[in-house]
Amino acid sequence: MTDNISELEMRRKKLLFRGGHRGTKENDILMGRFMEKHLSTLTKEQLDTFEALINEVPDADFFKWATGKEQAPAQYDTDVLRMIRELSNA
């Protein structure tokens, strides 16, 4: 079990860095707020979803979806994106 926890913690650290260096200040702020509040408690499946947002979604699309200016495609319209959106509207 310790190896599994260690693996998740290492993954969280990598995501913390990558999520905070998206390329635009606005997205860095959105991701930063989300990671500060939720990263330590995300499940493995939620980490997969968050990683997909970081790796697959262009910055401009992410910003529009995270701020609710546009609806995300179904594959990205997840609980993780909704958590990010809630913080962006707070």
mmCIF file of C-alpha atoms in Angstrom:
data_model
loop_
_atom_site.group_PDB
_atom_site.id
_atom_site.type_symbol
_atom_site.label_atom_id
_atom_site.label_comp_id
_atom_site.label_asym_id
_atom_site.label_seq_id
_atom_site.Cartn_x
_atom_site.Cartn_y
_atom_site.Cartn_z
ATOM 1 C CA MET A 1 0.000 0.000 0.000
ATOM 2 C CA THR A 2 2.855 2.383 0.778
ATOM 3 C CA ASP A 3 4.192 2.031 -2.775
ATOM 4 C CA ASN A 4 0.760 2.942 -4.147
ATOM 5 C CA ILE A 5 0.526 6.054 -1.964
ATOM 6 C CA SER A 6 4.065 7.020 -2.914
ATOM 7 C CA GLU A 7 3.237 6.624 -6.613
ATOM 8 C CA LEU A 8 0.152 8.842 -6.256
ATOM 9 C CA GLU A 9 2.100 11.480 -4.352
ATOM 10 C CA MET A 10 4.804 11.530 -7.031
ATOM 11 C CA ARG A 11 2.128 11.900 -9.675
ATOM 12 C CA ARG A 12 0.517 14.759 -7.755
ATOM 13 C CA LYS A 13 3.865 16.559 -7.546
ATOM 14 C CA LYS A 14 4.368 16.266 -11.297
ATOM 15 C CA LEU A 15 0.851 17.516 -11.959
ATOM 16 C CA LEU A 16 1.379 20.385 -9.528
ATOM 17 C CA PHE A 17 4.343 21.576 -11.563
ATOM 18 C CA ARG A 18 2.759 21.046 -14.980
ATOM 19 C CA GLY A 19 -0.564 22.527 -13.931
ATOM 20 C CA GLY A 20 1.138 25.652 -12.666
ATOM 21 C CA HIS A 21 3.064 26.153 -15.904
ATOM 22 C CA ARG A 22 0.329 26.068 -18.537
ATOM 23 C CA GLY A 23 1.690 28.897 -20.628
ATOM 24 C CA THR A 24 -0.812 31.623 -19.829
ATOM 25 C CA LYS A 25 -1.090 33.487 -16.561
ATOM 26 C CA GLU A 26 -4.873 33.119 -16.512
ATOM 27 C CA ASN A 27 -4.720 29.334 -16.794
ATOM 28 C CA ASP A 28 -1.895 29.158 -14.270
ATOM 29 C CA ILE A 29 -4.142 30.996 -11.805
ATOM 30 C CA LEU A 30 -7.171 28.774 -12.511
ATOM 31 C CA MET A 31 -5.123 25.598 -12.207
ATOM 32 C CA GLY A 32 -3.314 26.916 -9.147
ATOM 33 C CA ARG A 33 -6.545 27.588 -7.263
ATOM 34 C CA PHE A 34 -7.868 24.168 -8.189
ATOM 35 C CA MET A 35 -4.683 22.347 -7.220
ATOM 36 C CA GLU A 36 -4.400 24.201 -3.925
ATOM 37 C CA LYS A 37 -7.894 23.165 -2.932
ATOM 38 C CA HIS A 38 -8.299 19.700 -4.484
ATOM 39 C CA LEU A 39 -5.083 18.086 -5.740
ATOM 40 C CA SER A 40 -4.254 16.282 -2.498
ATOM 41 C CA THR A 41 -7.663 14.584 -2.379
ATOM 42 C CA LEU A 42 -8.223 13.610 -6.020
ATOM 43 C CA THR A 43 -8.764 9.945 -6.752
ATOM 44 C CA LYS A 44 -6.652 8.111 -9.316
ATOM 45 C CA GLU A 45 -9.472 8.488 -11.857
ATOM 46 C CA GLN A 46 -9.725 12.212 -11.170
ATOM 47 C CA LEU A 47 -5.955 12.529 -11.546
ATOM 48 C CA ASP A 48 -6.310 10.831 -14.947
ATOM 49 C CA THR A 49 -8.961 13.370 -15.902
ATOM 50 C CA PHE A 50 -6.901 16.314 -14.664
ATOM 51 C CA GLU A 51 -3.846 15.039 -16.522
ATOM 52 C CA ALA A 52 -5.883 14.764 -19.736
ATOM 53 C CA LEU A 53 -6.957 18.403 -19.350
ATOM 54 C CA ILE A 54 -3.328 19.434 -18.946
ATOM 55 C CA ASN A 55 -1.949 17.309 -21.781
ATOM 56 C CA GLU A 56 -4.692 17.298 -24.392
ATOM 57 C CA VAL A 57 -6.549 20.596 -24.222
ATOM 58 C CA PRO A 58 -5.182 23.777 -25.813
ATOM 59 C CA ASP A 59 -4.890 26.737 -23.443
ATOM 60 C CA ALA A 60 -7.548 28.825 -25.191
ATOM 61 C CA ASP A 61 -10.113 26.010 -25.066
ATOM 62 C CA PHE A 62 -9.346 25.213 -21.452
ATOM 63 C CA PHE A 63 -9.844 28.841 -20.429
ATOM 64 C CA LYS A 64 -13.212 29.073 -22.204
ATOM 65 C CA TRP A 65 -14.428 25.835 -20.618
ATOM 66 C CA ALA A 66 -13.072 26.619 -17.146
ATOM 67 C CA THR A 67 -14.725 30.037 -17.088
ATOM 68 C CA GLY A 68 -18.016 28.783 -18.559
ATOM 69 C CA LYS A 69 -17.746 30.866 -21.724
ATOM 70 C CA GLU A 70 -18.135 27.702 -23.797
ATOM 71 C CA GLN A 71 -19.412 24.202 -23.073
ATOM 72 C CA ALA A 72 -16.693 21.550 -23.042
ATOM 73 C CA PRO A 73 -17.056 18.455 -25.226
ATOM 74 C CA ALA A 74 -18.536 15.508 -23.323
ATOM 75 C CA GLN A 75 -15.197 13.735 -22.872
ATOM 76 C CA TYR A 76 -13.830 16.742 -20.949
ATOM 77 C CA ASP A 77 -17.023 17.829 -19.197
ATOM 78 C CA THR A 78 -16.156 15.985 -16.006
ATOM 79 C CA ASP A 79 -16.360 16.477 -12.270
ATOM 80 C CA VAL A 80 -12.801 17.806 -12.340
ATOM 81 C CA LEU A 81 -13.640 20.512 -14.885
ATOM 82 C CA ARG A 82 -16.748 21.385 -12.894
ATOM 83 C CA MET A 83 -14.601 21.803 -9.748
ATOM 84 C CA ILE A 84 -12.264 24.112 -11.679
ATOM 85 C CA ARG A 85 -15.237 26.046 -13.060
ATOM 86 C CA GLU A 86 -16.733 26.495 -9.579
ATOM 87 C CA LEU A 87 -13.489 28.036 -8.346
ATOM 88 C CA SER A 88 -13.209 30.309 -11.394
ATOM 89 C CA ASN A 89 -16.660 31.717 -10.687
ATOM 90 C CA ALA A 90 -16.028 32.209 -6.964
#
